[in-house]
Tab-separated table of C-alpha atoms in Angstrom:
chain	number	residue	atom	x	y	z
A	1	MET	CA	91.725	-60.886	-16.379
A	2	SER	CA	93.686	-63.563	-18.086
A	3	ASP	CA	96.087	-64.318	-15.249
A	4	PRO	CA	94.948	-63.038	-11.374
A	5	PHE	CA	98.628	-63.852	-10.031
A	6	GLY	CA	100.066	-61.998	-13.139
A	7	ARG	CA	102.302	-58.481	-12.749
A	8	ASP	CA	98.805	-56.909	-14.387
A	9	ALA	CA	96.700	-58.583	-11.860
A	10	GLN	CA	99.500	-57.522	-8.925
A	11	GLU	CA	99.633	-54.097	-9.756
A	12	LEU	CA	95.719	-53.418	-9.900
A	13	ILE	CA	95.531	-54.915	-6.152
A	14	ARG	CA	98.647	-52.796	-5.136
A	15	ARG	CA	97.119	-49.473	-6.722
A	16	GLU	CA	93.281	-50.233	-5.003
A	17	PHE	CA	94.089	-51.726	-2.107
A	18	GLY	CA	97.782	-51.978	-0.824
A	19	ASP	CA	97.986	-55.589	0.217
A	20	VAL	CA	95.505	-58.965	-0.635
A	21	LEU	CA	94.773	-58.900	3.257
A	22	THR	CA	92.840	-55.708	2.510
A	23	LEU	CA	91.458	-56.651	-0.651
A	24	LEU	CA	89.796	-59.842	1.269
A	25	GLU	CA	88.060	-57.026	3.369
A	26	ARG	CA	86.650	-55.806	0.586
A	27	ILE	CA	85.391	-58.448	-1.368
A	28	PRO	CA	82.242	-59.535	0.590
A	29	SER	CA	80.804	-56.185	0.594
A	30	SER	CA	81.142	-56.592	-3.308
A	31	ILE	CA	79.925	-59.775	-4.643
A	32	ASP	CA	77.962	-62.699	-3.043
A	33	PRO	CA	78.689	-66.245	-2.496
A	34	ASP	CA	77.190	-67.135	-5.703
A	35	GLU	CA	79.111	-64.962	-7.939
A	36	ALA	CA	82.534	-66.684	-6.385
A	37	LEU	CA	81.492	-69.860	-7.269
A	38	SER	CA	80.355	-69.354	-10.675
A	39	LEU	CA	84.182	-69.653	-11.986
A	40	VAL	CA	83.919	-72.868	-10.564
A	41	GLY	CA	81.014	-74.580	-10.672
A	42	TRP	CA	81.181	-75.040	-14.761
A	43	MET	CA	83.082	-77.823	-13.808
A	44	LEU	CA	80.114	-80.272	-12.505
A	45	LYS	CA	79.115	-80.036	-16.143
A	46	SER	CA	81.512	-79.644	-18.764
A	47	ASN	CA	85.205	-80.221	-18.673
A	48	GLU	CA	86.120	-76.650	-21.005
A	49	PRO	CA	85.158	-73.943	-18.968
A	50	PRO	CA	81.588	-71.920	-20.793
A	51	GLY	CA	82.554	-68.694	-23.398
A	52	GLU	CA	80.845	-66.347	-21.152
A	53	LEU	CA	83.303	-66.863	-18.869
A	54	LEU	CA	86.149	-66.543	-21.199
A	55	ARG	CA	85.112	-63.520	-22.330
A	56	THR	CA	86.851	-60.688	-20.688
A	57	ASP	CA	86.031	-56.955	-20.036
A	58	PRO	CA	88.596	-54.655	-19.093
A	59	LEU	CA	85.861	-52.314	-17.156
A	60	GLU	CA	85.077	-55.647	-15.002
A	61	GLU	CA	88.467	-56.950	-14.706
A	62	LEU	CA	88.305	-55.474	-10.775
A	63	ARG	CA	85.536	-57.676	-10.395
A	64	ASP	CA	86.828	-61.069	-12.046
A	65	LEU	CA	89.505	-60.512	-9.448
A	66	PHE	CA	86.997	-60.469	-6.507
A	67	ARG	CA	85.738	-63.761	-7.236
A	68	PHE	CA	89.184	-65.446	-7.629
A	69	TYR	CA	90.195	-63.721	-4.178
A	70	ALA	CA	86.660	-64.902	-2.505
A	71	LEU	CA	87.572	-68.311	-3.550
A	72	LEU	CA	91.155	-68.297	-2.558
A	73	GLY	CA	89.373	-66.929	1.161
A	74	ALA	CA	87.615	-69.624	1.637
A	75	LEU	CA	90.383	-72.063	0.891
A	76	ALA	CA	92.198	-70.495	4.341
A	77	PHE	CA	89.663	-72.526	6.180
A	78	SER	CA	90.306	-75.817	3.845
A	79	PRO	CA	93.799	-75.718	2.896
A	80	TYR	CA	94.842	-79.385	2.521
A	81	GLY	CA	91.016	-80.825	1.607
A	82	ILE	CA	89.609	-81.723	-1.669
A	83	GLU	CA	87.645	-78.127	-1.925
A	84	ALA	CA	91.550	-76.566	-2.591
A	85	GLU	CA	92.387	-79.281	-5.339
A	86	PHE	CA	88.723	-78.544	-7.235
A	87	VAL	CA	89.434	-74.627	-6.863
A	88	LYS	CA	92.850	-75.003	-8.518
A	89	LYS	CA	91.816	-77.750	-10.987
A	90	ALA	CA	89.081	-75.438	-12.111
A	91	THR	CA	90.447	-71.796	-11.938
A	92	ALA	CA	94.221	-73.362	-13.848
A	93	LYS	CA	91.470	-74.842	-16.636
A	94	LEU	CA	89.852	-71.071	-16.686
A	95	TYR	CA	92.820	-69.247	-17.116
A	96	ARG	CA	94.642	-71.126	-19.319
A	97	ALA	CA	91.420	-70.859	-21.992
A	98	ARG	CA	91.565	-66.841	-21.504
A	99	ILE	CA	94.998	-67.360	-22.374
A	100	GLU	CA	94.716	-69.100	-25.373
A	101	ARG	CA	91.980	-67.045	-26.856
A	102	LYS	CA	94.123	-64.183	-25.811
A	103	GLY	CA	97.243	-65.332	-27.734
A	104	SER	CA	99.911	-64.184	-25.388
A	105	LEU	CA	101.087	-63.799	-22.038
A	106	GLU	CA	102.227	-61.063	-22.073
A	107	GLY	CA	101.718	-59.804	-18.304
A	108	SER	CA	101.359	-63.319	-16.784
A	109	LEU	CA	103.370	-64.118	-13.983
A	110	LEU	CA	105.232	-66.422	-16.114
A	111	LYS	CA	109.321	-64.548	-16.519
A	112	ILE	CA	108.745	-65.001	-20.084
A	113	GLU	CA	109.280	-62.238	-23.091
A	114	PRO	CA	109.069	-63.293	-26.838
A	115	THR	CA	111.903	-64.351	-29.005
A	116	GLU	CA	113.773	-61.713	-30.951
A	117	GLY	CA	115.078	-63.845	-33.515
A	118	ILE	CA	117.270	-66.719	-34.018
A	119	PRO	CA	120.547	-66.742	-35.324
A	120	GLU	CA	120.785	-67.645	-39.033
A	121	ARG	CA	122.745	-70.945	-38.756
A	122	ASP	CA	120.245	-72.038	-35.723
A	123	ARG	CA	117.215	-71.535	-37.745
A	124	LYS	CA	117.909	-73.940	-40.657
A	125	ILE	CA	119.312	-76.658	-38.233
A	126	LEU	CA	116.036	-76.080	-36.324
A	127	GLU	CA	113.534	-75.543	-39.750
A	128	ARG	CA	115.338	-78.949	-40.699
A	129	ALA	CA	114.217	-80.246	-37.174
A	130	MET	CA	110.378	-79.746	-38.925
A	131	ASP	CA	108.764	-81.832	-41.342
A	132	ARG	CA	108.057	-79.510	-43.813
A	133	SER	CA	104.972	-81.888	-45.443
A	134	LEU	CA	103.099	-80.524	-42.362
A	135	PRO	CA	100.722	-77.847	-42.655
A	136	GLU	CA	101.029	-74.525	-41.922
A	137	ASP	CA	98.700	-74.492	-38.754
A	138	GLU	CA	100.876	-77.242	-37.191
A	139	ARG	CA	104.296	-75.552	-38.186
A	140	GLU	CA	102.884	-72.896	-36.849
A	141	LYS	CA	102.326	-74.208	-33.257
A	142	LEU	CA	106.495	-75.607	-33.857
A	143	LYS	CA	107.510	-71.987	-34.307
A	144	LEU	CA	110.137	-70.231	-30.784
A	145	LYS	CA	107.265	-68.090	-29.551
A	146	TYR	CA	109.325	-67.328	-26.431
A	147	ARG	CA	112.178	-66.742	-24.097
A	148	MET	CA	112.801	-67.541	-20.684
A	149	HIS	CA	115.910	-67.104	-18.704
A	150	LEU	CA	117.796	-70.929	-17.729
A	151	SER	CA	117.602	-70.314	-13.820
A	152	GLU	CA	114.118	-69.472	-13.985
A	153	PHE	CA	113.176	-72.193	-16.529
A	154	LEU	CA	114.739	-74.683	-14.767
A	155	GLU	CA	112.431	-74.204	-11.603
A	156	LEU	CA	109.752	-75.100	-13.407
A	157	TRP	CA	110.767	-77.309	-16.353
A	158	GLU	CA	110.833	-80.920	-15.517
A	159	GLY	CA	111.828	-82.942	-19.050
A	160	SER	CA	115.145	-83.443	-20.409
A	161	LEU	CA	117.058	-79.968	-21.656
A	162	LYS	CA	117.801	-82.164	-24.737
A	163	GLU	CA	114.060	-81.143	-25.575
A	164	VAL	CA	114.808	-77.717	-25.652
A	165	TYR	CA	116.720	-75.177	-27.464
A	166	VAL	CA	119.191	-73.480	-25.003
A	167	ARG	CA	121.175	-70.631	-26.529
A	168	LYS	CA	123.218	-68.071	-24.286
A	169	GLY	CA	121.433	-68.576	-20.862
A	170	TYR	CA	118.154	-68.461	-22.272
A	171	ALA	CA	115.656	-71.781	-23.210
A	172	TYR	CA	113.742	-71.377	-26.413
A	173	LEU	CA	109.837	-72.172	-26.119
A	174	ARG	CA	107.200	-73.452	-28.556
A	175	TRP	CA	104.238	-71.601	-27.548
A	176	ASP	CA	102.468	-75.090	-26.018
A	177	GLU	CA	105.783	-75.106	-24.216
A	178	ALA	CA	105.399	-72.085	-22.527
A	179	LEU	CA	101.711	-72.424	-21.891
A	180	LYS	CA	102.051	-75.558	-19.884
A	181	LEU	CA	104.996	-73.664	-17.978
A	182	TRP	CA	102.132	-70.728	-16.977
A	183	GLU	CA	100.079	-74.081	-15.996
A	184	MET	CA	103.018	-75.513	-13.654
A	185	ALA	CA	103.794	-71.758	-12.491
A	186	PHE	CA	99.914	-71.122	-11.828
A	187	GLU	CA	99.452	-73.728	-9.603
A	188	ARG	CA	102.700	-73.713	-7.117
A	189	ARG	CA	101.342	-69.943	-6.651
A	190	PHE	CA	98.139	-71.065	-6.140
A	191	ASP	CA	99.728	-73.557	-3.393
A	192	LYS	CA	101.671	-70.813	-1.949
A	193	ALA	CA	98.392	-68.219	-1.736
A	194	VAL	CA	96.734	-70.468	-0.171
A	195	SER	CA	99.204	-71.606	2.980
A	196	LEU	CA	99.748	-68.340	3.557
A	197	LEU	CA	95.885	-66.961	3.841
A	198	ALA	CA	95.776	-69.986	5.937
A	199	ASP	CA	97.575	-68.306	8.668
A	200	VAL	CA	95.749	-65.316	8.671
A	201	ARG	CA	92.116	-67.134	8.568
A	202	ASP	CA	91.305	-65.946	11.615
A	203	GLU	CA	91.565	-62.307	10.779
A	204	LEU	CA	88.891	-63.144	7.635
A	205	PRO	CA	85.500	-62.166	7.479
A	206	GLU	CA	82.613	-65.112	8.466
A	207	PHE	CA	81.569	-64.575	4.235
A	208	TYR	CA	84.754	-66.842	3.412
A	209	GLU	CA	83.713	-69.949	5.805
A	210	GLU	CA	80.528	-69.689	4.589
A	211	LEU	CA	81.851	-69.782	0.916
A	212	LYS	CA	83.939	-72.526	2.035
A	213	GLU	CA	80.785	-74.813	3.374
A	214	LYS	CA	79.211	-74.264	-0.628
A	215	LEU	CA	83.164	-75.146	-2.139
A	216	GLU	CA	82.847	-78.350	-0.117
A	217	GLU	CA	79.426	-79.448	-1.560
A	218	LEU	CA	80.629	-78.430	-5.135
A	219	ALA	CA	84.114	-80.403	-4.592
A	220	GLY	CA	81.795	-83.392	-3.518
A	221	GLU	CA	79.479	-83.760	-5.736
A	222	TYR	CA	82.854	-83.511	-8.289
A	223	PHE	CA	84.967	-86.182	-6.468
A	224	LYS	CA	81.646	-88.372	-6.137
A	225	GLU	CA	83.203	-91.036	-7.464
A	226	ARG	CA	86.451	-90.984	-5.795
A	227	LEU	CA	85.557	-90.520	-2.438
A	228	GLU	CA	82.578	-93.126	-3.031
A	229	LYS	CA	85.894	-95.585	-3.226
A	230	LEU	CA	88.339	-93.940	-0.989
A	231	GLY	CA	85.890	-92.316	1.696
A	232	LYS	CA	86.580	-88.643	2.487
A	233	VAL	CA	89.666	-87.022	2.966
A	234	GLY	CA	90.330	-86.697	6.881
A	235	ALA	CA	91.622	-89.175	9.423
A	236	LYS	CA	93.561	-92.359	8.008
A	237	PRO	CA	96.294	-94.574	8.578
A	238	LEU	CA	99.811	-93.138	8.407
A	239	ARG	CA	101.822	-93.744	4.624
A	240	PHE	CA	105.703	-93.646	5.873
A	241	ASP	CA	106.495	-94.194	2.458
A	242	LEU	CA	104.978	-90.791	1.581
A	243	PHE	CA	106.509	-88.648	4.280
A	244	PRO	CA	108.968	-85.827	3.485
A	245	PRO	CA	112.780	-86.434	3.641
A	246	CYS	CA	112.895	-84.023	7.271
A	247	VAL	CA	110.329	-86.231	8.954
A	248	LYS	CA	112.367	-89.607	7.752
A	249	GLU	CA	114.908	-88.136	8.974
A	250	ALA	CA	113.937	-87.683	12.126
A	251	LEU	CA	112.583	-91.071	12.677
A	252	LYS	CA	115.742	-92.312	12.069
A	253	GLY	CA	116.659	-90.780	15.381
A	254	VAL	CA	119.608	-87.578	15.423
A	255	PRO	CA	122.337	-86.625	17.818
A	256	ALA	CA	122.225	-84.449	21.051
A	257	GLY	CA	121.866	-80.805	19.757
A	258	MET	CA	118.731	-81.807	17.689
A	259	ARG	CA	116.662	-84.043	19.115
A	260	ASN	CA	114.036	-81.318	21.222
A	261	TYR	CA	113.070	-80.308	18.288
A	262	ALA	CA	113.436	-83.278	15.539
A	263	ILE	CA	111.435	-85.399	18.130
A	264	THR	CA	109.250	-83.570	20.175
A	265	VAL	CA	108.506	-80.492	18.119
A	266	LEU	CA	108.616	-82.081	13.916
A	267	LEU	CA	107.202	-85.653	14.778
A	268	THR	CA	104.818	-84.973	17.640
A	269	SER	CA	103.213	-82.407	15.723
A	270	PHE	CA	103.651	-84.078	12.096
A	271	LEU	CA	102.225	-87.360	13.282
A	272	SER	CA	99.402	-86.654	15.258
A	273	TYR	CA	97.926	-83.658	12.079
A	274	ALA	CA	98.948	-86.327	9.592
A	275	ARG	CA	97.029	-88.900	11.426
A	276	ILE	CA	93.816	-87.317	12.922
A	277	CYS	CA	93.304	-84.557	11.931
A	278	PRO	CA	94.984	-83.703	8.254
A	279	ASN	CA	92.310	-80.373	7.491
A	280	PRO	CA	92.337	-78.144	10.438
A	281	PRO	CA	88.940	-76.657	10.347
A	282	ARG	CA	90.604	-73.703	12.189
A	283	LYS	CA	94.019	-72.421	14.030
A	284	ASP	CA	93.033	-73.782	17.428
A	285	VAL	CA	91.839	-77.225	17.086
A	286	ARG	CA	92.173	-79.341	19.893
A	287	VAL	CA	92.838	-83.395	19.956
A	288	LYS	CA	88.941	-83.988	21.222
A	289	ASP	CA	87.641	-81.963	17.690
A	290	CYS	CA	88.792	-84.992	15.998
A	291	VAL	CA	88.944	-88.072	18.120
A	292	SER	CA	86.334	-89.501	21.076
A	293	ASP	CA	89.496	-91.161	22.610
A	294	LEU	CA	93.363	-91.090	22.947
A	295	ARG	CA	93.943	-94.992	21.241
A	296	VAL	CA	95.221	-93.422	18.343
A	297	ILE	CA	97.650	-91.468	19.961
A	298	GLU	CA	98.452	-94.097	22.150
A	299	GLU	CA	98.700	-97.000	20.396
A	300	GLU	CA	99.294	-95.448	16.870
A	301	ILE	CA	101.541	-91.862	17.283
A	302	LEU	CA	103.443	-91.932	20.325
A	303	PRO	CA	105.130	-95.705	20.125
A	304	VAL	CA	106.310	-94.276	16.958
A	305	ILE	CA	107.405	-91.476	18.665
A	306	ILE	CA	109.373	-92.857	21.262
A	307	GLU	CA	110.891	-95.522	19.291
A	308	ALA	CA	112.450	-92.295	17.425
A	309	GLY	CA	113.851	-90.848	20.113
A	310	ASN	CA	115.005	-94.450	21.500
A	311	ARG	CA	117.438	-94.261	18.251
A	312	CYS	CA	119.043	-90.828	18.854
A	313	LYS	CA	122.732	-90.900	20.213
A	314	PRO	CA	122.151	-90.750	22.964
A	315	PRO	CA	118.845	-92.004	23.725
A	316	LEU	CA	115.802	-89.071	24.437
A	317	PHE	CA	113.486	-90.803	26.729
A	318	GLU	CA	116.400	-92.340	28.765
A	319	ASP	CA	118.552	-89.060	28.704
A	320	GLN	CA	115.876	-87.240	29.599
A	321	PRO	CA	112.467	-88.756	31.014
A	322	HIS	CA	110.618	-85.415	31.703
A	323	GLU	CA	110.329	-84.884	27.429
A	324	ILE	CA	107.181	-87.592	27.524
A	325	LYS	CA	105.423	-84.323	29.288
A	326	ASN	CA	106.962	-82.280	26.957
A	327	ILE	CA	105.293	-84.788	24.085
A	328	TRP	CA	101.812	-84.384	25.710
A	329	TYR	CA	102.192	-80.568	26.032
A	330	HIS	CA	102.332	-80.319	22.466
A	331	LEU	CA	99.797	-82.502	21.491
A	332	GLY	CA	97.911	-79.809	23.245
A	333	PHE	CA	97.143	-81.203	27.001
A	334	GLY	CA	99.761	-79.384	29.056
A	335	LEU	CA	102.656	-80.918	30.491
A	336	THR	CA	101.231	-84.315	31.315
A	337	ASP	CA	102.503	-88.325	31.505
A	338	LYS	CA	99.028	-89.172	32.584
A	339	PRO	CA	96.724	-87.469	30.395
A	340	THR	CA	92.632	-87.694	29.609
A	341	LEU	CA	90.539	-86.757	26.649
A	342	GLU	CA	89.154	-83.603	28.749
A	343	ASP	CA	92.597	-82.277	29.093
A	344	SER	CA	92.680	-81.282	24.967
A	345	GLY	CA	92.761	-77.729	25.280
A	346	ASN	CA	95.367	-77.558	28.122
A	347	SER	CA	97.545	-76.159	26.222
A	348	THR	CA	98.339	-74.977	22.007
A	349	TRP	CA	98.115	-78.456	19.783
A	350	TYR	CA	101.261	-77.599	18.092
A	351	PHE	CA	100.547	-77.314	13.928
A	352	PRO	CA	104.093	-78.606	12.507
A	353	PRO	CA	106.821	-76.381	11.695
A	354	ASN	CA	107.380	-74.764	8.322
A	355	CYS	CA	109.947	-75.741	5.826
A	356	ASP	CA	111.912	-72.297	6.569
A	357	LYS	CA	112.493	-72.629	10.183
A	358	ILE	CA	113.094	-76.194	10.103
A	359	ARG	CA	115.903	-75.059	8.135
A	360	ALA	CA	116.746	-72.614	10.709
A	361	ASN	CA	116.658	-74.613	13.810
A	362	ALA	CA	117.396	-78.078	12.421
A	363	PRO	CA	119.566	-77.785	8.949
A	364	GLN	CA	120.894	-81.157	9.018
A	365	LEU	CA	116.837	-82.621	8.914
A	366	CYS	CA	116.595	-81.090	6.088
A	367	LYS	CA	117.159	-82.698	2.401
A	368	PRO	CA	115.133	-81.945	-0.176
A	369	ASP	CA	113.689	-83.599	-3.125
A	370	ARG	CA	111.473	-83.375	-6.170
A	371	TYR	CA	108.513	-83.495	-4.484
A	372	CYS	CA	109.591	-80.422	-2.343
A	373	ARG	CA	109.612	-77.995	-4.794
A	374	GLY	CA	106.761	-75.432	-3.910
A	375	VAL	CA	106.290	-76.662	-0.823
A	376	LYS	CA	105.895	-74.996	2.549
A	377	ASN	CA	105.390	-77.014	5.152
A	378	PRO	CA	105.943	-80.729	6.117
A	379	LEU	CA	102.357	-81.594	6.139
A	380	THR	CA	101.996	-80.359	3.023
A	381	TYR	CA	104.302	-82.168	1.203
A	382	TYR	CA	102.481	-85.540	2.823
A	383	LEU	CA	98.929	-84.392	1.698
A	384	ARG	CA	99.839	-84.200	-1.515
A	385	ARG	CA	101.653	-86.693	-2.021
A	386	LEU	CA	98.734	-88.726	-0.281
A	387	ALA	CA	96.367	-87.373	-2.960
A	388	ARG	CA	98.478	-88.210	-5.937
A	389	GLU	CA	98.496	-91.771	-4.469
A	390	GLU	CA	94.696	-91.526	-4.208
A	391	ARG	CA	94.183	-90.279	-7.874
A	392	SER	CA	96.474	-93.094	-8.957
A	393	GLU	CA	94.362	-95.583	-7.549
A	394	THR	CA	91.554	-94.419	-8.979
A	395	GLY	CA	92.382	-93.909	-12.058
A	396	GLU	CA	92.933	-90.382	-12.594
A	397	GLY	CA	96.601	-90.079	-12.946
A	398	GLY	CA	99.425	-90.957	-10.490
A	399	GLU	CA	102.586	-88.859	-9.176
A	400	GLU	CA	104.371	-86.218	-10.454
A	401	GLY	CA	106.889	-84.414	-9.375
A	402	GLY	CA	106.338	-80.418	-8.092
C-alpha cells in the first residue's frame, strides 16, 4: 500500500471492516507489536527506508494497513508526545518513497489528476523558461505532470502563486511539487487521525497501550540528543507567545455573555493542561496524577485566570465571586474555593474544548492564523508550535506554517 490514507486504502477498509474502529479491534488478533514497529524502527539505523519495506505485494495490502493503523491506535495514548512526531516522520518518509518507486500518485489522498495537455501558446512560453542545455532527465523533472483544482491546492500550498502555472481554475504541478503537497496532506491527515482516535482510546484494546510503551522507547532513542538538551516533553513553564489566537483573545478579557466560557471553560482547561499535563496518559487523568502539590496552580495558573477575568467588562470575579469555585470545579476538585490535593478527582478535569466547540459557543474568540490550519484543538496548536520552537533551538529546523 503506497498511501494508507489514500482512496484505495479507505475503500479497502470500508469493504473489509466498515470503519476504522472495527479495523482497530481486529488488528491485535492479526499482528504482534513488533510487526507494527517494523514500519518505523528502521529510523534508528538509516535516513532512508530499507528496500524490503518499499516492495509492496498486492496480496499483503491488508496486513500492511494493519501495521500502520496499529501505530495510530498506539498514538491515541500519546497524541502530543515525541512518539507521534517519530511515527509521523518515519511513515511520511516511507510512503513517500513507495510513491516515488511507484511513479504515480494515483489512488492517493491527494485530489490530483494527470495533466490533459497545455495550450500550445502556453507550452511554448513554459519551454522557453527552461534551459535547453539541461540533460533530458533534468528537463523531465521540470515537466508539468499533474493538475489540481485551485481551491484544493490553496489549502496546502504555502508559497507564492507566482511560482505555479495556473490556468482556468487549476494549478499545474511538477512531480516534485506534487510529492511535496502529498507529504503535507499526509501529515495533516495523520494529525487529524490521531486526534480523533484519542477521543475514543478508552474503547481500544490493551494491545495499543503496550505498543505505545514500545514506541516510547524507540522515540526516546531517536530523539535522545534533543531530550538530553531540553529534557523530556512534559510539564514546563508556559510560553504565552506560542498560545493560539483564541486563548490570547480570552486573556485580553471579554464582554459579558462570553466571560464564563472564555475564562472558566477555555482558559482554565487550556492553561492547566498546557502547564502540568500536556500529554495526558488517559482521558480520566487527575491533577494529582501530574503534580505533587497545588503550588503550580495557585502561583502560575490561577493568577493568570483571575487577571484575565478582571480584564472582562464587567470584571468576572467582582460580578460573580462564586465563579472561583467553578474554576476549581473545572480543574477536577469539586465545587470549592479551598481545595486540597486529595480533592483532585471529585469532579472532571475538563480537557480544552475543540475548535469547533469554541466557534459554536464563542465565535468572537476564533481568529485563525496560519498555524491554525489542520488543528482541531487549541492544545494541539500550542504543543506543535512548542515542538517546532524546540527543534529550532536544537538546530533541527525552525517554525513553519501548517
